[in-house]
Coordinates of N, CA and C in Angstrom, one line a residue:
M25 N 116.6 151.9 203.4 CA 115.2 152.5 203.5 C 114.0 151.4 202.8
P26 N 112.8 150.6 203.2 CA 111.6 150.3 202.3 C 111.4 150.9 201.4
V27 N 110.6 150.4 200.2 CA 110.5 150.7 199.1 C 109.2 150.5 199.0
T28 N 108.0 151.2 199.0 CA 106.4 151.0 198.5 C 106.4 150.7 197.6
K29 N 105.8 149.3 197.4 CA 105.1 148.6 196.2 C 103.3 149.3 195.6
C30 N 102.9 150.2 196.9 CA 101.8 150.7 196.5 C 101.6 151.3 195.1
P31 N 100.7 150.9 193.5 CA 101.0 151.0 192.4 C 99.6 152.5 192.9
R32 N 100.3 153.7 191.6 CA 99.7 154.8 191.3 C 98.4 153.9 191.2
K33 N 97.4 155.5 191.4 CA 96.3 154.9 190.8 C 95.9 155.0 189.2
S34 N 96.9 155.4 188.2 CA 96.9 155.2 187.5 C 96.7 154.7 186.7
E35 N 97.6 153.1 187.5 CA 97.9 152.0 187.2 C 96.7 151.0 186.8
P36 N 96.8 150.1 185.8 CA 95.9 149.6 185.5 C 95.6 149.0 186.7
L37 N 94.4 147.8 187.0 CA 94.0 147.1 187.5 C 94.6 146.1 188.5
W38 N 94.9 145.1 187.1 CA 95.6 143.9 187.1 C 97.3 144.5 188.0
K39 N 97.2 145.3 187.6 CA 98.7 145.8 189.1 C 98.6 145.8 190.3
W40 N 97.6 145.9 190.4 CA 97.1 146.1 192.1 C 96.7 145.3 192.5
W41 N 96.6 143.7 191.3 CA 96.7 142.3 192.1 C 97.2 142.0 192.3
D42 N 98.1 142.4 191.4 CA 99.7 141.9 190.9 C 100.8 142.2 192.5
W43 N 100.2 143.6 192.6 CA 100.7 143.1 193.7 C 100.4 143.1 194.8
K44 N 99.0 142.3 195.1 CA 98.2 142.0 196.6 C 98.7 140.8 196.2
A45 N 99.1 139.8 195.1 CA 99.8 138.4 195.6 C 100.5 138.4 195.6
Q46 N 102.1 139.4 195.7 CA 103.3 139.2 196.5 C 103.2 138.6 198.0
K47 N 103.4 137.0 198.4 CA 103.9 137.6 199.8 C 104.5 137.5 200.7
N48 N 103.6 138.7 201.4 CA 103.7 139.6 202.5 C 103.2 138.6 203.6
G49 N 103.3 138.8 204.6 CA 102.6 139.2 206.1 C 102.7 137.3 206.1
L50 N 102.3 136.9 207.9 CA 102.1 135.7 208.0 C 101.4 134.9 207.4
R51 N 100.5 135.1 206.6 CA 99.0 134.2 205.7 C 99.8 135.3 204.4
H52 N 100.2 133.7 203.7 CA 100.3 134.5 201.8 C 99.7 134.5 201.0
Q53 N 99.5 134.9 200.4 CA 97.7 135.4 199.3 C 98.4 135.6 198.4
V54 N 97.4 134.6 197.3 CA 97.4 134.7 195.9 C 96.0 135.5 195.4
Y55 N 96.1 136.5 195.0 CA 95.0 136.9 194.4 C 94.6 136.5 192.9
A56 N 93.8 136.8 192.4 CA 93.1 136.6 191.2 C 92.3 137.8 190.6
V57 N 92.2 137.9 189.4 CA 91.8 139.1 189.1 C 90.5 139.3 189.0
N58 N 89.1 138.6 189.1 CA 88.0 138.1 189.3 C 87.6 137.9 191.3
G59 N 89.2 138.5 191.6 CA 88.7 138.6 193.0 C 88.9 136.9 193.6
D60 N 89.4 136.0 192.8 CA 88.9 134.4 193.9 C 91.1 134.8 194.9
H61 N 91.3 134.3 195.9 CA 92.1 134.1 196.2 C 92.4 133.0 197.0
Y62 N 93.7 132.7 196.4 CA 94.7 131.3 197.3 C 95.3 131.5 198.8
V63 N 95.2 131.0 199.6 CA 95.9 131.2 200.9 C 96.4 130.4 201.3
G64 N 97.9 130.4 201.3 CA 98.6 130.0 202.0 C 98.4 128.2 201.3
K65 N 99.1 127.0 202.0 CA 99.3 125.8 201.2 C 98.2 125.1 201.4
G66 N 97.2 124.7 200.6 CA 95.9 124.3 200.5 C 94.1 124.6 201.0
T67 N 94.5 126.3 201.1 CA 93.0 126.5 200.9 C 92.8 127.7 199.6
Q68 N 91.9 127.0 199.0 CA 91.2 128.5 198.7 C 89.7 128.8 198.2
I69 N 89.7 130.4 197.8 CA 88.7 130.7 198.0 C 87.8 131.1 196.8
W70 N 86.3 130.9 196.9 CA 86.2 131.9 195.7 C 84.8 133.5 195.9
K71 N 85.0 133.9 195.2 CA 84.5 135.6 195.5 C 83.0 135.2 195.6
K72 N 82.6 134.6 193.7 CA 81.5 135.1 193.5 C 80.4 134.1 194.7
T73 N 80.6 132.7 195.2 CA 79.1 131.5 195.5 C 80.1 131.8 197.2
G74 N 81.2 132.2 197.3 CA 82.1 131.8 198.4 C 82.1 130.9 199.2
A75 N 82.6 129.6 197.8 CA 82.7 128.8 198.4 C 84.1 128.7 198.8
I76 N 84.6 127.5 200.1 CA 85.9 127.3 200.4 C 86.5 125.6 199.6
Y77 N 87.5 125.3 199.4 CA 88.4 124.1 199.9 C 89.7 124.6 200.7
E78 N 89.4 123.3 201.5 CA 90.6 123.2 202.0 C 91.0 121.8 201.6
G79 N 92.5 121.4 201.6 CA 93.1 120.5 201.1 C 94.0 120.4 200.3
D80 N 94.5 119.2 199.5 CA 95.8 118.7 198.5 C 95.6 119.5 197.6
W81 N 96.6 120.1 196.1 CA 96.7 120.4 195.7 C 97.6 119.9 194.0
K82 N 97.3 119.6 193.0 CA 98.0 119.4 191.6 C 98.0 120.2 190.5
F83 N 98.8 121.0 189.6 CA 98.5 121.4 188.9 C 97.5 121.8 189.3
G84 N 97.6 123.1 190.0 CA 96.4 124.0 190.3 C 94.8 123.3 190.3
K85 N 95.0 122.4 190.7 CA 93.6 121.6 190.5 C 93.2 120.3 191.9
Q86 N 92.0 120.3 192.6 CA 92.0 119.6 193.7 C 92.5 118.1 193.0
D87 N 93.6 117.8 194.6 CA 94.2 116.7 194.4 C 94.5 115.4 195.1
G88 N 94.1 114.7 195.5 CA 94.3 114.3 197.3 C 93.1 114.2 198.1
Y89 N 93.3 115.1 199.1 CA 92.3 115.0 200.4 C 91.8 116.2 200.6
G90 N 90.6 116.1 200.4 CA 90.1 118.2 200.4 C 88.5 118.2 200.6
T91 N 88.7 119.1 201.6 CA 87.3 120.0 202.0 C 86.5 121.0 201.5
L92 N 85.3 120.6 200.8 CA 84.6 121.5 200.2 C 83.3 122.4 201.1
S93 N 83.5 123.4 201.3 CA 81.9 123.9 202.2 C 82.2 125.8 201.3
L94 N 80.1 125.4 201.9 CA 79.4 126.8 200.8 C 79.0 127.0 202.5
P95 N 79.0 128.9 202.5 CA 78.1 129.0 203.4 C 76.4 129.5 203.3
D96 N 76.1 128.8 204.3 CA 74.3 128.9 204.1 C 73.6 129.9 203.7
P97 N 72.7 130.6 202.9 CA 72.4 131.5 203.0 C 71.9 132.4 203.6
K98 N 71.2 131.6 205.0 CA 70.4 132.3 205.7 C 71.3 132.5 207.2
T99 N 71.8 131.9 207.5 CA 73.0 131.9 208.6 C 74.7 132.5 208.4
G100 N 74.5 132.3 206.9 CA 76.1 133.3 206.8 C 77.4 131.9 207.4
K101 N 76.9 131.3 207.7 CA 78.4 129.7 208.7 C 78.1 128.8 207.4
Y102 N 79.4 128.6 207.7 CA 79.7 127.7 206.7 C 79.7 126.1 207.1
K103 N 79.1 125.6 205.9 CA 78.7 124.1 206.0 C 79.3 123.4 204.8
R104 N 79.4 121.9 206.1 CA 80.2 121.1 204.8 C 80.0 120.7 203.5
L105 N 79.9 120.9 202.6 CA 79.4 120.3 201.0 C 79.6 118.8 200.5
Y106 N 81.6 119.1 200.6 CA 81.3 117.3 200.1 C 83.2 117.2 201.0
S107 N 83.4 116.0 201.8 CA 85.2 115.5 202.5 C 85.3 114.4 201.7
G108 N 86.3 114.5 201.2 CA 86.9 113.0 200.6 C 88.2 113.2 199.5
W109 N 88.1 112.2 198.5 CA 89.6 112.4 197.3 C 88.7 112.7 196.5
W110 N 89.8 114.0 195.7 CA 89.8 114.2 194.5 C 90.9 114.0 193.9
K111 N 90.1 114.1 192.5 CA 91.8 113.7 191.4 C 91.0 114.4 190.5
G112 N 92.5 115.3 189.7 CA 92.1 116.8 188.7 C 91.0 117.5 188.5
G113 N 90.3 117.8 190.3 CA 89.5 118.6 190.4 C 88.5 118.7 190.3
K114 N 88.2 117.0 190.9 CA 86.6 116.3 190.3 C 86.4 115.1 191.8
K115 N 85.2 114.9 192.2 CA 85.9 114.2 193.4 C 86.0 112.6 192.2
S116 N 87.0 111.9 193.2 CA 87.4 111.2 192.7 C 88.1 109.6 194.0
G117 N 87.3 109.0 194.1 CA 88.2 108.0 195.3 C 86.8 107.7 196.2
Y118 N 86.8 107.8 198.1 CA 86.1 107.8 198.8 C 85.2 109.3 199.6
G119 N 84.2 109.6 199.6 CA 84.3 110.8 199.9 C 82.8 110.5 200.4
I120 N 82.2 112.2 201.3 CA 80.6 112.2 201.7 C 79.9 113.3 201.2
Q121 N 79.5 113.0 201.0 CA 78.9 114.5 200.0 C 77.3 114.9 200.4
F122 N 76.9 116.2 201.4 CA 75.6 116.6 202.1 C 75.1 117.1 200.3
F123 N 73.7 116.7 200.5 CA 72.6 117.4 200.1 C 71.8 118.4 200.6
G124 N 71.9 118.1 201.6 CA 70.8 118.9 202.2 C 71.1 118.9 204.1
S125 N 70.2 119.5 204.7 CA 70.2 119.2 206.3 C 70.6 117.3 206.9
K126 N 70.0 116.5 206.2 CA 69.3 115.6 206.4 C 70.2 114.4 205.3
D127 N 70.0 115.2 204.1 CA 70.5 113.6 202.9 C 71.8 113.7 203.2
Y128 N 72.7 112.7 202.9 CA 73.9 112.8 202.3 C 74.5 111.2 201.6
Y129 N 75.4 111.4 201.4 CA 75.8 109.9 200.5 C 77.9 109.6 200.8
E130 N 77.7 108.8 201.4 CA 79.1 108.4 201.7 C 79.6 107.0 201.1
G131 N 80.3 106.9 200.2 CA 81.2 106.5 199.1 C 81.9 106.4 198.6
E132 N 82.0 105.4 197.6 CA 82.8 106.2 195.8 C 82.3 106.9 195.3
W133 N 83.2 107.6 194.7 CA 83.0 108.4 193.7 C 84.0 108.4 192.8
C134 N 83.3 109.0 191.4 CA 84.5 108.6 190.3 C 83.8 109.9 189.2
A135 N 84.7 111.0 188.8 CA 84.2 112.0 188.4 C 83.5 112.9 188.5
N136 N 83.2 113.1 190.0 CA 82.5 113.9 190.6 C 81.2 113.1 190.3
Q137 N 80.6 111.8 190.0 CA 79.8 111.5 190.2 C 79.5 110.0 191.1
R138 N 79.1 109.3 191.7 CA 78.7 108.3 192.3 C 78.8 107.3 191.7
N139 N 80.0 106.6 192.5 CA 80.4 105.6 191.1 C 81.1 104.2 192.6
G140 N 80.4 102.9 191.9 CA 81.0 101.9 192.7 C 80.2 102.1 193.7
W141 N 80.6 101.4 195.4 CA 79.7 100.9 196.4 C 79.5 102.5 197.3
G142 N 78.3 102.6 197.8 CA 77.7 103.5 198.7 C 76.5 103.5 198.9
R143 N 76.5 104.4 200.3 CA 75.5 104.3 201.1 C 74.9 106.0 201.1
M144 N 73.6 105.5 200.5 CA 73.0 107.2 200.8 C 71.7 107.0 201.6
Y145 N 72.1 107.9 202.8 CA 70.7 108.3 203.5 C 70.1 109.3 203.4
F146 N 68.5 109.5 203.6 CA 67.7 109.9 202.7 C 66.8 110.4 203.9
S147 N 66.1 111.9 203.8 CA 65.7 113.2 205.3 C 64.4 111.9 205.7
N148 N 63.8 111.5 205.1 CA 62.8 110.6 205.2 C 63.0 109.3 206.1
G149 N 64.2 109.0 206.2 CA 64.5 107.7 207.0 C 65.6 106.5 206.4
D150 N 64.9 106.7 204.5 CA 65.1 106.0 204.1 C 66.7 105.8 203.6
I151 N 67.2 104.3 203.9 CA 68.9 104.2 203.6 C 68.9 103.3 202.2
Y152 N 70.1 103.4 201.4 CA 70.1 102.5 200.4 C 71.4 102.0 200.2
E153 N 72.0 100.5 200.3 CA 73.3 100.6 200.1 C 73.2 99.7 199.5
G154 N 74.5 100.6 198.2 CA 74.3 98.8 197.2 C 75.8 99.9 196.3
Q155 N 75.9 99.4 195.2 CA 76.0 100.1 194.1 C 75.6 101.0 193.4
W156 N 76.6 101.6 192.6 CA 76.4 103.1 192.0 C 76.9 103.1 190.3
W157 N 76.3 103.2 190.0 CA 77.0 104.0 188.5 C 75.9 105.0 188.1
K158 N 77.0 106.3 187.5 CA 76.4 107.6 186.9 C 75.6 108.3 188.0
N159 N 75.6 108.2 189.3 CA 75.2 108.5 190.1 C 73.5 108.4 190.8
K160 N 73.3 107.0 190.4 CA 72.0 105.8 190.4 C 72.4 104.7 191.2
P161 N 72.0 103.8 191.5 CA 71.7 102.7 192.2 C 72.0 101.7 190.7
E162 N 72.7 100.7 190.6 CA 72.5 99.7 189.3 C 73.8 99.0 190.3
G163 N 72.8 97.5 190.6 CA 73.4 96.2 190.8 C 73.0 95.9 191.5
E164 N 73.7 95.3 192.6 CA 73.3 95.0 193.9 C 73.2 95.8 194.9
G165 N 72.0 96.0 195.7 CA 72.0 97.1 196.9 C 70.7 96.5 197.5
M166 N 70.7 97.1 198.7 CA 69.7 96.9 199.5 C 68.9 98.6 199.7
L167 N 67.8 98.6 199.5 CA 66.9 100.1 200.2 C 65.9 99.5 201.1
R168 N 66.6 100.2 202.6 CA 65.8 100.0 203.9 C 64.8 100.7 204.6
L169 N 63.8 101.0 204.3 CA 63.0 102.4 204.6 C 62.7 102.6 206.2
K170 N 62.1 103.2 206.4 CA 62.4 103.9 207.5 C 61.3 102.8 208.4
N171 N 60.7 102.1 207.8 CA 59.4 101.0 208.8 C 60.1 99.5 209.3
G172 N 61.7 99.6 208.5 CA 62.2 98.9 208.4 C 62.2 97.8 207.5
N173 N 61.0 97.6 206.6 CA 60.3 96.5 205.4 C 62.5 97.3 204.7
R174 N 62.2 96.6 203.5 CA 63.5 96.3 203.1 C 63.6 95.2 201.7
Y175 N 64.2 95.8 200.8 CA 64.1 95.2 199.6 C 65.4 95.1 199.6
E176 N 66.3 93.8 199.0 CA 67.4 93.1 198.5 C 67.5 92.1 196.9
G177 N 68.5 93.2 196.3 CA 68.0 92.3 195.0 C 68.5 93.4 194.2
Y178 N 68.3 92.9 192.6 CA 69.5 94.0 191.7 C 68.5 95.9 191.3
W179 N 69.1 95.9 190.9 CA 69.0 97.5 190.1 C 69.1 98.0 189.2
E180 N 68.4 98.7 188.1 CA 68.8 99.6 187.2 C 68.7 100.6 186.7
R181 N 69.3 102.0 186.8 CA 68.7 103.5 186.3 C 68.3 103.5 187.6
G182 N 68.5 102.9 188.7 CA 68.1 103.9 190.0 C 66.5 103.3 190.5
M183 N 66.3 102.1 189.2 CA 65.3 101.3 190.1 C 65.2 100.1 190.6
K184 N 64.5 99.2 190.5 CA 64.5 97.7 191.0 C 64.1 97.3 189.7
N185 N 65.5 96.3 189.4 CA 65.0 96.0 188.3 C 65.7 94.3 188.3
G186 N 65.3 93.0 188.2 CA 66.0 91.8 188.0 C 65.5 91.2 189.3
H187 N 65.7 89.7 189.5 CA 65.2 89.0 190.7 C 65.9 90.2 192.1
G188 N 64.9 89.5 192.9 CA 64.7 90.9 194.6 C 63.9 89.8 195.3
H189 N 64.3 90.6 197.2 CA 63.0 90.3 197.7 C 62.6 91.4 198.6
F190 N 61.9 91.1 198.7 CA 61.3 92.1 199.6 C 60.3 91.8 201.0
F191 N 60.9 92.0 201.8 CA 60.8 91.4 203.5 C 59.7 92.4 203.6
H192 N 58.4 92.2 203.8 CA 57.5 93.5 204.8 C 57.8 92.9 206.5
L193 N 58.5 93.1 207.2 CA 59.0 93.3 208.2 C 57.1 93.5 209.2
D194 N 57.0 94.7 208.8 CA 55.9 95.3 209.3 C 54.5 93.7 209.8
H195 N 54.3 93.4 208.5 CA 53.0 92.7 208.2 C 53.7 91.0 208.4
G196 N 55.0 90.5 208.7 CA 55.1 89.7 208.2 C 55.2 88.9 207.6
Q197 N 55.4 89.2 206.2 CA 55.4 88.6 204.7 C 57.1 88.9 204.1
L198 N 57.2 87.8 202.8 CA 58.2 88.4 202.3 C 58.0 87.9 200.9
F199 N 57.8 88.4 200.1 CA 58.0 88.5 199.0 C 59.0 88.5 197.0
E200 N 59.3 87.3 197.1 CA 60.4 86.8 196.0 C 60.2 86.6 194.7
G201 N 60.5 87.5 193.9 CA 60.2 87.7 192.6 C 61.0 88.4 191.3
F202 N 60.2 89.5 190.7 CA 61.0 89.8 189.9 C 60.7 91.2 189.1
W203 N 61.8 91.8 189.3 CA 60.6 93.4 189.0 C 61.2 94.7 187.7
V204 N 60.3 95.1 187.4 CA 60.8 95.8 186.0 C 60.2 97.2 186.6
D205 N 61.6 97.7 186.5 CA 61.4 99.8 186.6 C 60.3 99.4 187.8
D206 N 60.9 98.8 189.2 CA 60.1 99.4 190.2 C 59.1 98.5 190.6
V207 N 58.4 97.9 189.4 CA 57.2 97.2 189.7 C 57.5 95.7 189.4
A208 N 57.0 95.0 190.5 CA 57.0 93.5 190.2 C 55.9 92.7 189.8
K209 N 56.4 92.1 188.8 CA 56.0 91.4 187.7 C 55.4 89.9 187.7
C210 N 56.3 89.3 188.9 CA 55.7 87.6 189.1 C 56.8 87.7 190.4
G211 N 55.9 86.3 191.6 CA 56.6 86.0 192.1 C 56.0 85.2 193.1
T212 N 56.5 85.3 194.3 CA 55.5 84.3 195.5 C 55.5 85.1 196.7
M213 N 55.2 84.8 197.5 CA 54.6 85.8 198.5 C 54.4 84.5 200.0
I214 N 55.1 84.6 201.1 CA 55.0 83.5 201.7 C 55.0 84.6 203.1
D215 N 54.5 83.6 204.3 CA 55.3 84.0 206.2 C 56.1 84.5 206.4
F216 N 56.5 85.6 206.8 CA 57.9 85.8 207.8 C 58.4 86.1 208.2
G217 N 58.4 85.2 209.6 CA 58.3 86.3 211.3 C 57.1 87.0 211.6
R218 N 56.2 86.4 211.0 CA 54.4 86.9 211.3 C 54.3 86.7 212.4
D219 N 55.1 85.7 213.1 CA 54.2 86.2 214.9 C 54.8 87.2 215.5
E220 N 56.4 87.5 214.6 CA 57.2 88.9 215.6 C 56.7 89.9 215.4
A221 N 55.6 89.8 213.7 CA 54.9 91.2 213.1 C 54.5 91.9 213.7
P222 N 54.7 93.8 213.8 CA 54.0 94.5 215.5 C 52.8 94.1 214.6
E223 N 52.2 94.9 212.9 CA 51.1 94.3 212.4 C 50.7 93.2 211.6
P224 N 50.7 92.0 212.0 CA 50.7 91.1 211.2 C 49.4 90.7 210.8
T225 N 49.3 90.0 209.3 CA 48.3 90.4 208.8 C 47.1 89.5 208.8
Q226 N 45.9 89.5 209.3 CA 44.2 88.7 209.6 C 44.6 87.3 209.7
F227 N 45.2 86.5 208.6 CA 44.6 85.2 208.6 C 46.4 85.2 207.7
P228 N 47.2 84.0 208.6 CA 48.4 83.7 207.5 C 47.7 83.1 206.2
I229 N 49.1 83.4 205.2 CA 49.2 82.9 203.7 C 49.0 81.2 203.7
P230 N 47.5 80.5 203.2 CA 47.2 79.6 203.2 C 48.7 78.2 202.5
K231 N 48.6 77.7 202.1 CA 49.8 76.3 202.1 C 49.1 75.4 200.2
V232 N 49.8 76.4 199.9 CA 49.2 75.4 198.4 C 50.4 74.4 197.9
E233 N 50.4 73.2 197.8 CA 50.7 72.0 197.2 C 51.1 72.3 195.7
I234 N 51.8 72.4 195.6 CA 53.1 73.0 194.4 C 53.9 71.4 194.2
L235 N 53.7 70.3 193.6 CA 54.8 70.1 193.0 C 56.7 70.1 192.9
D236 N 56.4 71.8 191.7 CA 57.5 72.0 191.7 C 57.5 73.5 192.1
P237 N 57.4 74.3 192.4 CA 57.0 75.8 193.0 C 58.2 76.1 192.6
D238 N 59.3 75.7 192.3 CA 60.3 76.2 191.5 C 60.3 76.5 190.3
G239 N 59.7 75.7 189.6 CA 59.7 75.2 188.1 C 58.4 76.1 188.0
V240 N 57.5 76.2 188.7 CA 56.4 77.0 187.9 C 56.5 78.9 188.3
L241 N 57.3 78.9 189.0 CA 58.1 80.5 189.0 C 58.9 80.6 187.7
K242 N 59.6 79.4 187.4 CA 60.7 79.7 186.6 C 60.2 80.0 184.7
E243 N 59.0 79.2 184.8 CA 58.1 79.4 183.5 C 57.5 80.4 183.3
A244 N 56.6 81.1 184.7 CA 56.1 82.5 184.6 C 56.9 83.2 184.3
L245 N 58.5 83.6 185.1 CA 58.7 83.7 184.9 C 59.7 84.3 182.8
A246 N 59.5 83.0 182.5 CA 60.1 82.6 181.6 C 58.7 83.3 180.4
M247 N 57.9 83.0 180.6 CA 56.4 83.6 179.7 C 57.1 85.2 179.7
F248 N 57.1 86.0 180.8 CA 57.0 87.4 181.2 C 57.9 88.1 180.1
M249 N 59.6 87.2 179.7 CA 60.6 87.6 179.1 C 60.0 87.4 178.0
K250 N 59.3 86.4 177.6 CA 59.5 86.1 176.0 C 58.3 87.4 175.3
S251 N 57.9 87.6 176.3 CA 56.3 88.8 175.9 C 56.9 90.5 176.2
E252 N 58.0 90.7 176.5 CA 58.9 91.8 177.0 C 59.4 92.2 175.8
E253 N 60.3 91.3 175.3 CA 61.2 90.6 173.7 C 60.4 90.8 172.5
E254 N 58.9 90.3 172.7 CA 58.1 90.7 171.7 C 57.3 91.7 171.3
A255 N 57.5 92.4 172.8 CA 56.7 93.9 172.7 C 58.0 95.1 172.3
N256 N 59.0 95.0 172.0 CA 59.9 95.2 172.6 C 60.4 95.5 171.1

């Protein structure tokens, strides 16, 4: 005759959870005292947030490939938050993170932060592709704006810093120079694809005869760097 495992009403709550943790039925479940429960192999459900993780585990933490989803507060339907690789319970390796209905990042992660190469799609249509460090663009990268214009160059702390090129394709011009915290400090502007530009400038940039244009730019940049050092 089978033995009933139901605990008595007078017994403490943890014994009830312990009974539910026994592997019964087709889908074994492990319950925690706070209501969280682990279902079968690879699925964890958090009662407080409703979050669901499905994937690989190691020593009780997400490790390997897995997907984290959250319920939509309006519809109640689950939406994918992150799909990719984990290590020690943190996003590490290649993965895709959704920040909203249209904003998402695909690329490399390290300890829950965007680190390495990655591509960020913004809801306004802009796309950044390049190197990341601690969740911000850092190193070489390209920012392509919705209108087709783009910046190719160096970044620091999420801003344009250092040498770069800005292609004003809507007007048919190209700026090459040096940036500091998203501000172009010095450089040269030339016509670039002006005949194919949708909104070209009224007049082309006149040719300036300089014996050594690269030398002039180099000297101007050196003067700027010197002034920055003296200011600091």
